[in-house]
Every structure is written in C-alpha cells, then in structure tokens.
C-alpha cells in the first residue's frame, strides 16, 4: 500500500528503524553503519556471543580458505592497522577473537540481544512495519528488517538410518563443543568429506587410536601451504592500502589477484604443465584452478586441470585403491567448492586411518556401537567406534532465510514464495517482502566470493539505500516483479554458461533432499555485480518501487538484459577502444578482421577440411569443405559467410562452419563470393546462385546425397542465400530442401525500429550497416538486394530464421520469417534473447550461443529428414 494522504489512522511507531538478525561478520558491520547513519537498530542473535559462522564452527582445523589479509573488514583503516594476523590462513579462534575485537572496538554489544532466536517476522501494509517475534517472548517493531544470517549457518540433518541409535559420542562440526573434544585413544568415525571433514580429519587422526572416514563423494582439495602471511600481499597492502582494497572490490571474486588471460586451449602441453605446476606450488583456492580462464566453462579445459589434480592426489596416497577412491570423477573441478587442506591426503597413509567408500559400500544403518555398511553382495561390515563426527554440511544459502517464519504482503511466507527456488532482486530484496533486505542472499556473489568483501558491499548498499529513502521521504521499498524476474533470469543465464549446474553441490541445493535444484549464488563476478548494484542506484533505483509521505515512485525495468558472455565480450571490446570498421578502408577492415579471427578458439574438429575452387558467376571462387568424421555420403549445406558483402571469407566463419558440420553431421561447403566495393551489387548474389548450382551439380563428387541440399548464411551471407533460394525457385532448380538464415539482411528499403533501438553499442551498428549498403551500392528496392520485397515468397523451401534481440537487423529478419509463413512456407522463427548480431556464430567464445546453434542444427536435420 502506498502513502495515502487521507489515511487518518495513527502511524504505528516502530521500536527501531532496523532489526538485524545475526551478529556475525555481516550483522556487526550493519549495526555499526546504521548507527553512523543515525538510525536506530537492534541485532538479534541466537548465540551468546558475536561471530556467526566463526562462533559455531569450532571443529579442529577450522580455518578460513581465503587468506586472512583479504578476509577482514576494510571499512576502517585504523581497525586494519590495529590488528595483525598470525598466519596466512587464520584459525577459527583467531577469527572469532577478531570479530569480538570489532564488537568491542565499536561498542556494538549494547545493541545486540544475545541468546535471542528470531521465530517469525510479519509485515504490515497498514503500518509499513515488520513485527519480529523471538523465542524469548520479545516482540520488536521495525521499519526495516535485515537478515544477516549467513549462507552456511543451518546444519543439514544427518539423514542416516538409525542415527539416534548410536550409543557413543556424537559431534557435528558445525556445532562443536566450546571446550573442545579430546579424541585421544578413541575410535572415531568421520562422516562427510567436504571442507569441514577435510580440515578436521588430519587433526582428529593425530589423537584418535583409529579413524574411519566415511566418504560418499570425494572432493578436490589443494594444499594450503599455511604459514606466515603472504609477504608479497602484505607488502602490496602496506604500500597502498586503498588501491589494494579497491582492487579486491573490483575483482571477480573479491580478492585482488590477476585474472588468467588465456584459456587452456591457448597453451601447449609444456606451457600447461608449467602453469599448473606453478599454481600447485602456490596452493590455495586461486592456485591451480586459476591458471586459465576457461576451467569452469570449457569441459575439455576442466578435464585437463582435473586430471592434473587427480594425479597429485594419487602421488600423495600410498594405497592405490584408496587413492582412486579419493579422486573425484563425477563432476567438473570447481563445480563443487574446492577444498584447501593441510596434510589431508597423506593422512590416509597412516596405519590407523581407513577410508570407506560409500559408493561401493553404502551405510546400511547406524547401530548402538557404530556404523554398518553393506557391500555389493549384501554382506554387512560393522565399524565399531566410540565417537561419530558428522561433517555433513548445511542447508546452504536459503536455509537460514526460510527457517524464520517470514510473512510478507498478504501473509505469503518466504518459504512458500521460494518453494521452487529463491527469487530475489540482486540477492538483496524480494517481491512481496517490502523493506526486507538479505545480506549475501541467493542471487548475489556471496559464497562464490570473498565473503568479507561481499558483506561490506551489501551492508553499504543497504545503508545507502536506507539513507536515500530517508532523504527522499520514502519509508517503503520493494522490487518490481519485472526487475526480479529479469534478475533471476540473469542469474540463471550466468550459471548456464558454466559447468556449475553439472554437480550435485550445495550451490545447487542438491545436498538437501527435496530442495529445488537451482543454482543459488550469482556467478557473474563481484566486479560485475558491484557495477550492477551501483547502476541500479544511479538509475534512481531501477527495478524498485518506493512509497511514503512524499508519494509513490516506481522505476520498472530489467538491469541486465544481455547474455552475460555477450556483455562481457562487449566490455572487453570497449576496453580495447577498437576503431570502428566504418572508419577504415575496406582493405584495412579486412586485414583487421583477419587479425581478430586469428585470436579466437578454433571450433570443433571435423573429419576433413579441404580448400578448393568452384566457378562463380564471373571467375573462380574459393570454397572450404567440411566433412563429418562419419561414413558418407552426407547431405550438404551450402553456406555463405557474413561481412556485409564487403568483408569475410571461408576463414572468417570457419569455427561456425565446423560447428554446423559437427552438430548437423552434414558436409558444409562454405563459399567465398566477390566483395564490394570492388564488385558491387549484384556480384555477391550472382556468385551465390552460381555456387549453389555448381554444388547441386557436383553433389556426388563432393560426397553428398543427391537432393539433400540446404542453403544457409549469416547476415549478408543470409541475404545472398535467400536471394539464391528465390532464384532457384524461379529457375526451377536446383532443388533446395531448407534454408537456415542467421540474422539475415532482408530489406534495405526501410528503417525498422530495431535499427534505431540498437543503433549503437552492439558491434553491428546503424552506421556500419549504412557503410555496408553504401559499398554494396545496391538497388535496395530490388528483391535481389532486399529479398523481402519479392513479389511472392510462396513455394520457397522451409526456413529457420534466427535473429538476435539486440541486433539492428532483428526486425527485418522477423519480417522475412513472418512473410515466409504468410506465404505458406513452413517457417520457424527464433528471436535469441540477450544476443547481438555477432554472438550467435561466435563458437566457444559466446557459450550462451551453443544451445541456439544446437537448435539451428536440429532444424537443418529436420529439413534433410523431410
Ligand atoms: O559441507 P559439504 P562442509 N551420508 O556440504 C557428506 C564452507 N566451509 O561443512 O557430497 C554420507 O561441503 C557429503 O557427501 P555428498 C565451504 O564453502 C568453509 O564440509 O553429499 N555422507 C559431503 O562429503 C564449504 O564448501 C571452510 O555425497 C554425507 C559432506 O558430507 C561449505 O562450508 C570450512 C551425508 C558435506 O560436505 C560446506 O562445507 C568448512 C550422508 N547422509 C566449511 N550427508 C573454510 O575453509 C552429507 N554427506 C572457510
């Protein structure tokens, strides 16, 4: 409900401006900043002290896997100067001491209610307040409600048959006794081999007389090489603190490390080995897996790095069978959180330590005396132990948020709203829950980043937002449905171009039975994310509705509309400050295109690639033939490259042609045609027609199947392909069974809205298109230049037309598809969301184009199948 000037009911006075739940790293800073902004706040905390995750996770060996120098607050230079870490990776007690020091230093404790668990929170539209109820019977009314409850704070149930039956001692790594545990002389079982298990196992092994580790899925773990703080980093920080911290804030993962600039495919065998050796020697999260930039997107790159790490595991473990059990094989490396260990693998070389591979012998039940496992023959082996340690993980990211009964507008609970997976705007807010903020919520970089950096960014964004609301006379803020849907889509788009969704990880919610399988964090990067959050504010809270005494204001919209990899590529191009094509001569532009082409991934291998010539309309034309590796004969695709009739060649579209050949299982004959301005209109179209005829006439010699010919093209190549198809129809041959038209030029006689909407910024610009047309020097009213203007489109071969959302040519492609369909031609039309003119064909560069190219291939296969 917005502000109503006629509403005479008394305003319910909130007790405080803000209730914050949780006194961990996020809650402490939130409280500090709210106080600095003169807002009243209270923090409600279930524990009896501050620390959050570092309060609860006290198991032996618990450390942060981000170096201490980076895993700390940066908001106060004096605080930094005041605290020195004793090790590269601080232990849990040291981090807890640090957070206690922060609480004391800023005198935060008076506004924290300890041993107070929030049970419910209810929004009232009438009073624009949240009423928060706790297990102590307290009720706090607040204008705003901030969940600073952490991403890994709700332990997952053990889910093991008979767990209650065990008569010995039971421990959870996530709820470790404060006095510690002495395992000396004990027989101990550890269940679970994630980070918590991997950190605690070597230390438990030091005390226990016998340690049995029950492993369901092995994890990749890399050495921590813990010791004194990294000298290089410490020096960089000391030399220029602000630059160092700023670099972290604008880095991909919240740590100031140089991003890898090359993919695995760009390094030869020796270079790869050297890079991986160097990464392994560095150790830590950013060692071996950060040598190349495509490890989490390219399956082959990932396999190479994973093989390297598997070899390292084998080299550390004496018993080959145990080593194999410890080698992960069922998911890509880093698609589950990488573990960072000290002496984990070598622990298994000790005679009193044994690994039980639950994939071979699953747990049958817990018994009074220990753990029973069952082998493939059904025999039971009993492992008698004195203590069981569950290191079985968390209901991550959403667990803590939905465990409080949060009822938003109309009484809808967050748990109900998120039944099929969390929906947020920026991971900060969610529709239907006004004035609710989440710190590092689902849909934000959170667990894929240095939490310290992400927490500070969120806390500061929220504090700024509340300050802005106060200044603008608003007391309610809520995202719009459109903005949230757009963000959820973008979060999914980012995940979909990676290998993350392939793992059954807690990132995917896959570790909790019944939890929806949704990728929870935002993988687009801390830097991109920060820029998005800033942009939202700069665009006057784009995607939010604000209400209050000063009136209602809503700025609806979607903040990220491009596919993430398209947007990334545009950014790289912008950073390079490349000259525009239209500022060059055609000769220079061609040379420039060649240089660019030499730097891209090569595309898939095919059975054979052969260059030859065929007769064009006025002299020979080069062509390149791609043959599948399978037994022929094969159907044929005659393909015409893009480049605005001025640029391009078989070489320029080589990866795309390989991809088509590979996906379709057809021969692709990619034909060069004469270029303008040397050979203006209609030379290109005439060559395309001549080439098509020649290919049809030489089907058998080429290894093709007679009558199985599809014409295809991209951009201007699609233009000449359509013209050739129309001419073939009019001439009674050759027979073409289908046309694949990718972002085609179909009508130069008119200006469609997409030409102006996407006039600039998406590689193919309006001015570049003018440059192409000018050089082609065509009669744009002729169907041989503008095939949409043909008298009739009836009786043309079935068509698949693909356009891109952010393409000046989008609407003319759509118009051609519509006209074909209206003329009775079976036509499938796809407008590719978030793509630009050049992205659909960018094989292995624009990963989000891969499913689209798969769809193209499917259409062509259907043409051949009749
Ligand atoms: O939890 P996990 P964690 N029977 O979910 C197994 C952060 N963290 O507490 O993979 C048998 O990773 C489960 O097997 P599977 C860090 O981000 C950081 O270790 O489901 N086994 C898995 O092996 C980390 O990623 C640090 O097949 C069962 C293990 O238990 C996150 O917290 C330190 C089972 C759980 O691993 C979570 O780590 C610690 C069952 N019924 C944690 N149920 C730092 O270094 C589960 N498992 C900062």
mmCIF file with all atom_site columns, C-alpha atoms in Angstrom, residues 480-589:
data_model
loop_
_atom_site.group_PDB
_atom_site.id
_atom_site.type_symbol
_atom_site.label_atom_id
_atom_site.label_alt_id
_atom_site.label_comp_id
_atom_site.label_asym_id
_atom_site.label_entity_id
_atom_site.label_seq_id
_atom_site.pdbx_PDB_ins_code
_atom_site.Cartn_x
_atom_site.Cartn_y
_atom_site.Cartn_z
_atom_site.occupancy
_atom_site.B_iso_or_equiv
_atom_site.pdbx_formal_charge
_atom_site.auth_seq_id
_atom_site.auth_comp_id
_atom_site.auth_asym_id
_atom_site.auth_atom_id
_atom_site.pdbx_PDB_model_num
ATOM 1   C CA . UNK A 1 480 ? 9.131  -4.893  -9.025  1.00 0.00 ? 480 UNK A CA 1
ATOM 2   C CA . UNK A 1 481 ? 8.022  -8.187  -10.498 1.00 0.00 ? 481 UNK A CA 1
ATOM 3   C CA . UNK A 1 482 ? 9.737  -7.386  -13.803 1.00 0.00 ? 482 UNK A CA 1
ATOM 4   C CA . UNK A 1 483 ? 13.029 -6.493  -12.178 1.00 0.00 ? 483 UNK A CA 1
ATOM 5   C CA . UNK A 1 484 ? 13.071 -9.624  -10.058 1.00 0.00 ? 484 UNK A CA 1
ATOM 6   C CA . UNK A 1 485 ? 12.174 -11.910 -12.955 1.00 0.00 ? 485 UNK A CA 1
ATOM 7   C CA . UNK A 1 486 ? 14.895 -10.265 -15.027 1.00 0.00 ? 486 UNK A CA 1
ATOM 8   C CA . UNK A 1 487 ? 17.466 -10.771 -12.292 1.00 0.00 ? 487 UNK A CA 1
ATOM 9   C CA . UNK A 1 488 ? 16.511 -14.415 -11.727 1.00 0.00 ? 488 UNK A CA 1
ATOM 10  C CA . UNK A 1 489 ? 16.862 -14.930 -15.468 1.00 0.00 ? 489 UNK A CA 1
ATOM 11  C CA . UNK A 1 490 ? 20.254 -13.259 -15.481 1.00 0.00 ? 490 UNK A CA 1
ATOM 12  C CA . UNK A 1 491 ? 21.480 -15.316 -12.512 1.00 0.00 ? 491 UNK A CA 1
ATOM 13  C CA . UNK A 1 492 ? 20.419 -18.466 -14.362 1.00 0.00 ? 492 UNK A CA 1
ATOM 14  C CA . UNK A 1 493 ? 21.945 -17.268 -17.625 1.00 0.00 ? 493 UNK A CA 1
ATOM 15  C CA . UNK A 1 494 ? 25.250 -16.769 -15.818 1.00 0.00 ? 494 UNK A CA 1
ATOM 16  C CA . UNK A 1 495 ? 25.147 -20.248 -14.311 1.00 0.00 ? 495 UNK A CA 1
ATOM 17  C CA . UNK A 1 496 ? 24.064 -21.868 -17.555 1.00 0.00 ? 496 UNK A CA 1
ATOM 18  C CA . UNK A 1 497 ? 27.224 -20.905 -19.395 1.00 0.00 ? 497 UNK A CA 1
ATOM 19  C CA . UNK A 1 498 ? 29.324 -22.633 -16.749 1.00 0.00 ? 498 UNK A CA 1
ATOM 20  C CA . UNK A 1 499 ? 29.803 -26.216 -15.664 1.00 0.00 ? 499 UNK A CA 1
ATOM 21  C CA . UNK A 1 500 ? 28.441 -25.492 -12.171 1.00 0.00 ? 500 UNK A CA 1
ATOM 22  C CA . UNK A 1 501 ? 24.981 -26.962 -12.822 1.00 0.00 ? 501 UNK A CA 1
ATOM 23  C CA . UNK A 1 502 ? 26.577 -30.335 -13.596 1.00 0.00 ? 502 UNK A CA 1
ATOM 24  C CA . UNK A 1 503 ? 27.475 -31.006 -9.962  1.00 0.00 ? 503 UNK A CA 1
ATOM 25  C CA . UNK A 1 504 ? 25.163 -32.149 -7.217  1.00 0.00 ? 504 UNK A CA 1
ATOM 26  C CA . UNK A 1 505 ? 26.520 -29.478 -4.923  1.00 0.00 ? 505 UNK A CA 1
ATOM 27  C CA . UNK A 1 506 ? 25.139 -27.346 -2.167  1.00 0.00 ? 506 UNK A CA 1
ATOM 28  C CA . UNK A 1 507 ? 25.444 -24.449 -4.659  1.00 0.00 ? 507 UNK A CA 1
ATOM 29  C CA . UNK A 1 508 ? 22.628 -26.258 -6.480  1.00 0.00 ? 508 UNK A CA 1
ATOM 30  C CA . UNK A 1 509 ? 20.691 -27.122 -3.333  1.00 0.00 ? 509 UNK A CA 1
ATOM 31  C CA . UNK A 1 510 ? 21.342 -30.735 -4.310  1.00 0.00 ? 510 UNK A CA 1
ATOM 32  C CA . UNK A 1 511 ? 22.690 -31.795 -0.895  1.00 0.00 ? 511 UNK A CA 1
ATOM 33  C CA . UNK A 1 512 ? 19.342 -31.380 0.841   1.00 0.00 ? 512 UNK A CA 1
ATOM 34  C CA . UNK A 1 513 ? 16.685 -33.935 -0.081  1.00 0.00 ? 513 UNK A CA 1
ATOM 35  C CA . UNK A 1 514 ? 13.621 -32.250 -1.590  1.00 0.00 ? 514 UNK A CA 1
ATOM 36  C CA . UNK A 1 515 ? 15.296 -28.866 -2.046  1.00 0.00 ? 515 UNK A CA 1
ATOM 37  C CA . UNK A 1 516 ? 14.688 -27.431 -5.537  1.00 0.00 ? 516 UNK A CA 1
ATOM 38  C CA . UNK A 1 517 ? 17.668 -27.902 -7.836  1.00 0.00 ? 517 UNK A CA 1
ATOM 39  C CA . UNK A 1 518 ? 18.512 -24.276 -8.597  1.00 0.00 ? 518 UNK A CA 1
ATOM 40  C CA . UNK A 1 519 ? 21.910 -22.626 -8.816  1.00 0.00 ? 519 UNK A CA 1
ATOM 41  C CA . UNK A 1 520 ? 21.852 -20.320 -5.812  1.00 0.00 ? 520 UNK A CA 1
ATOM 42  C CA . UNK A 1 521 ? 24.732 -17.829 -5.969  1.00 0.00 ? 521 UNK A CA 1
ATOM 43  C CA . UNK A 1 522 ? 25.481 -15.271 -8.683  1.00 0.00 ? 522 UNK A CA 1
ATOM 44  C CA . UNK A 1 523 ? 28.459 -16.347 -10.741 1.00 0.00 ? 523 UNK A CA 1
ATOM 45  C CA . UNK A 1 524 ? 28.745 -13.178 -12.821 1.00 0.00 ? 524 UNK A CA 1
ATOM 46  C CA . UNK A 1 525 ? 31.550 -11.831 -10.627 1.00 0.00 ? 525 UNK A CA 1
ATOM 47  C CA . UNK A 1 526 ? 31.950 -9.427  -7.734  1.00 0.00 ? 526 UNK A CA 1
ATOM 48  C CA . UNK A 1 527 ? 33.038 -6.662  -10.096 1.00 0.00 ? 527 UNK A CA 1
ATOM 49  C CA . UNK A 1 528 ? 30.079 -7.005  -12.437 1.00 0.00 ? 528 UNK A CA 1
ATOM 50  C CA . UNK A 1 529 ? 27.733 -7.352  -9.532  1.00 0.00 ? 529 UNK A CA 1
ATOM 51  C CA . UNK A 1 530 ? 29.019 -4.245  -7.794  1.00 0.00 ? 530 UNK A CA 1
ATOM 52  C CA . UNK A 1 531 ? 28.647 -2.303  -11.032 1.00 0.00 ? 531 UNK A CA 1
ATOM 53  C CA . UNK A 1 532 ? 25.067 -3.543  -11.381 1.00 0.00 ? 532 UNK A CA 1
ATOM 54  C CA . UNK A 1 533 ? 24.158 -2.531  -7.830  1.00 0.00 ? 533 UNK A CA 1
ATOM 55  C CA . UNK A 1 534 ? 25.693 0.900   -8.434  1.00 0.00 ? 534 UNK A CA 1
ATOM 56  C CA . UNK A 1 535 ? 23.858 1.227   -11.730 1.00 0.00 ? 535 UNK A CA 1
ATOM 57  C CA . UNK A 1 536 ? 20.538 0.425   -10.074 1.00 0.00 ? 536 UNK A CA 1
ATOM 58  C CA . UNK A 1 537 ? 21.055 3.343   -7.704  1.00 0.00 ? 537 UNK A CA 1
ATOM 59  C CA . UNK A 1 538 ? 22.365 5.667   -10.421 1.00 0.00 ? 538 UNK A CA 1
ATOM 60  C CA . UNK A 1 539 ? 19.222 4.955   -12.421 1.00 0.00 ? 539 UNK A CA 1
ATOM 61  C CA . UNK A 1 540 ? 17.212 6.119   -9.419  1.00 0.00 ? 540 UNK A CA 1
ATOM 62  C CA . UNK A 1 541 ? 16.548 2.675   -8.018  1.00 0.00 ? 541 UNK A CA 1
ATOM 63  C CA . UNK A 1 542 ? 15.801 0.920   -11.256 1.00 0.00 ? 542 UNK A CA 1
ATOM 64  C CA . UNK A 1 543 ? 13.571 -2.044  -10.585 1.00 0.00 ? 543 UNK A CA 1
ATOM 65  C CA . UNK A 1 544 ? 12.208 -0.685  -7.310  1.00 0.00 ? 544 UNK A CA 1
ATOM 66  C CA . UNK A 1 545 ? 9.012  0.896   -6.147  1.00 0.00 ? 545 UNK A CA 1
ATOM 67  C CA . UNK A 1 546 ? 9.287  3.334   -3.288  1.00 0.00 ? 546 UNK A CA 1
ATOM 68  C CA . UNK A 1 547 ? 6.415  4.701   -1.243  1.00 0.00 ? 547 UNK A CA 1
ATOM 69  C CA . UNK A 1 548 ? 5.958  7.047   1.682   1.00 0.00 ? 548 UNK A CA 1
ATOM 70  C CA . UNK A 1 549 ? 4.949  10.522  2.734   1.00 0.00 ? 549 UNK A CA 1
ATOM 71  C CA . UNK A 1 550 ? 6.471  12.044  -0.372  1.00 0.00 ? 550 UNK A CA 1
ATOM 72  C CA . UNK A 1 551 ? 4.439  9.834   -2.696  1.00 0.00 ? 551 UNK A CA 1
ATOM 73  C CA . UNK A 1 552 ? 4.973  6.718   -4.790  1.00 0.00 ? 552 UNK A CA 1
ATOM 74  C CA . UNK A 1 553 ? 7.703  6.312   -7.341  1.00 0.00 ? 553 UNK A CA 1
ATOM 75  C CA . UNK A 1 554 ? 8.408  3.244   -9.430  1.00 0.00 ? 554 UNK A CA 1
ATOM 76  C CA . UNK A 1 555 ? 11.199 2.715   -11.916 1.00 0.00 ? 555 UNK A CA 1
ATOM 77  C CA . UNK A 1 556 ? 10.377 -0.565  -13.509 1.00 0.00 ? 556 UNK A CA 1
ATOM 78  C CA . UNK A 1 557 ? 12.874 -2.358  -15.696 1.00 0.00 ? 557 UNK A CA 1
ATOM 79  C CA . UNK A 1 558 ? 15.488 -5.046  -16.039 1.00 0.00 ? 558 UNK A CA 1
ATOM 80  C CA . UNK A 1 559 ? 19.053 -4.119  -15.217 1.00 0.00 ? 559 UNK A CA 1
ATOM 81  C CA . UNK A 1 560 ? 20.895 -6.869  -17.137 1.00 0.00 ? 560 UNK A CA 1
ATOM 82  C CA . UNK A 1 561 ? 19.339 -7.802  -20.445 1.00 0.00 ? 561 UNK A CA 1
ATOM 83  C CA . UNK A 1 562 ? 22.306 -9.036  -22.446 1.00 0.00 ? 562 UNK A CA 1
ATOM 84  C CA . UNK A 1 563 ? 23.544 -12.584 -22.113 1.00 0.00 ? 563 UNK A CA 1
ATOM 85  C CA . UNK A 1 564 ? 26.409 -12.448 -19.601 1.00 0.00 ? 564 UNK A CA 1
ATOM 86  C CA . UNK A 1 565 ? 29.085 -13.609 -22.020 1.00 0.00 ? 565 UNK A CA 1
ATOM 87  C CA . UNK A 1 566 ? 27.859 -11.190 -24.680 1.00 0.00 ? 566 UNK A CA 1
ATOM 88  C CA . UNK A 1 567 ? 28.002 -8.382  -22.181 1.00 0.00 ? 567 UNK A CA 1
ATOM 89  C CA . UNK A 1 568 ? 31.490 -9.499  -21.108 1.00 0.00 ? 568 UNK A CA 1
ATOM 90  C CA . UNK A 1 569 ? 32.731 -9.526  -24.673 1.00 0.00 ? 569 UNK A CA 1
ATOM 91  C CA . UNK A 1 570 ? 31.308 -6.073  -25.347 1.00 0.00 ? 570 UNK A CA 1
ATOM 92  C CA . UNK A 1 571 ? 33.103 -4.841  -22.255 1.00 0.00 ? 571 UNK A CA 1
ATOM 93  C CA . UNK A 1 572 ? 36.401 -6.312  -23.421 1.00 0.00 ? 572 UNK A CA 1
ATOM 94  C CA . UNK A 1 573 ? 35.920 -4.697  -26.818 1.00 0.00 ? 573 UNK A CA 1
ATOM 95  C CA . UNK A 1 574 ? 35.053 -1.365  -25.249 1.00 0.00 ? 574 UNK A CA 1
ATOM 96  C CA . UNK A 1 575 ? 38.148 -1.549  -23.058 1.00 0.00 ? 575 UNK A CA 1
ATOM 97  C CA . UNK A 1 576 ? 40.289 -2.149  -26.128 1.00 0.00 ? 576 UNK A CA 1
ATOM 98  C CA . UNK A 1 577 ? 38.922 1.042   -27.685 1.00 0.00 ? 577 UNK A CA 1
ATOM 99  C CA . UNK A 1 578 ? 38.976 -0.520  -31.125 1.00 0.00 ? 578 UNK A CA 1
ATOM 100 C CA . UNK A 1 579 ? 38.488 1.708   -34.136 1.00 0.00 ? 579 UNK A CA 1
ATOM 101 C CA . UNK A 1 580 ? 35.137 1.353   -35.866 1.00 0.00 ? 580 UNK A CA 1
ATOM 102 C CA . UNK A 1 581 ? 35.076 -0.688  -39.062 1.00 0.00 ? 581 UNK A CA 1
ATOM 103 C CA . UNK A 1 582 ? 33.441 2.167   -40.921 1.00 0.00 ? 582 UNK A CA 1
ATOM 104 C CA . UNK A 1 583 ? 36.375 4.424   -40.078 1.00 0.00 ? 583 UNK A CA 1
ATOM 105 C CA . UNK A 1 584 ? 38.652 2.128   -42.107 1.00 0.00 ? 584 UNK A CA 1
ATOM 106 C CA . UNK A 1 585 ? 39.067 1.421   -45.764 1.00 0.00 ? 585 UNK A CA 1
ATOM 107 C CA . UNK A 1 586 ? 37.640 -1.936  -46.871 1.00 0.00 ? 586 UNK A CA 1
ATOM 108 C CA . UNK A 1 587 ? 41.192 -3.257  -47.289 1.00 0.00 ? 587 UNK A CA 1
ATOM 109 C CA . UNK A 1 588 ? 42.191 -2.233  -43.773 1.00 0.00 ? 588 UNK A CA 1
ATOM 110 C CA . UNK A 1 589 ? 38.926 -3.554  -42.383 1.00 0.00 ? 589 UNK A CA 1
#
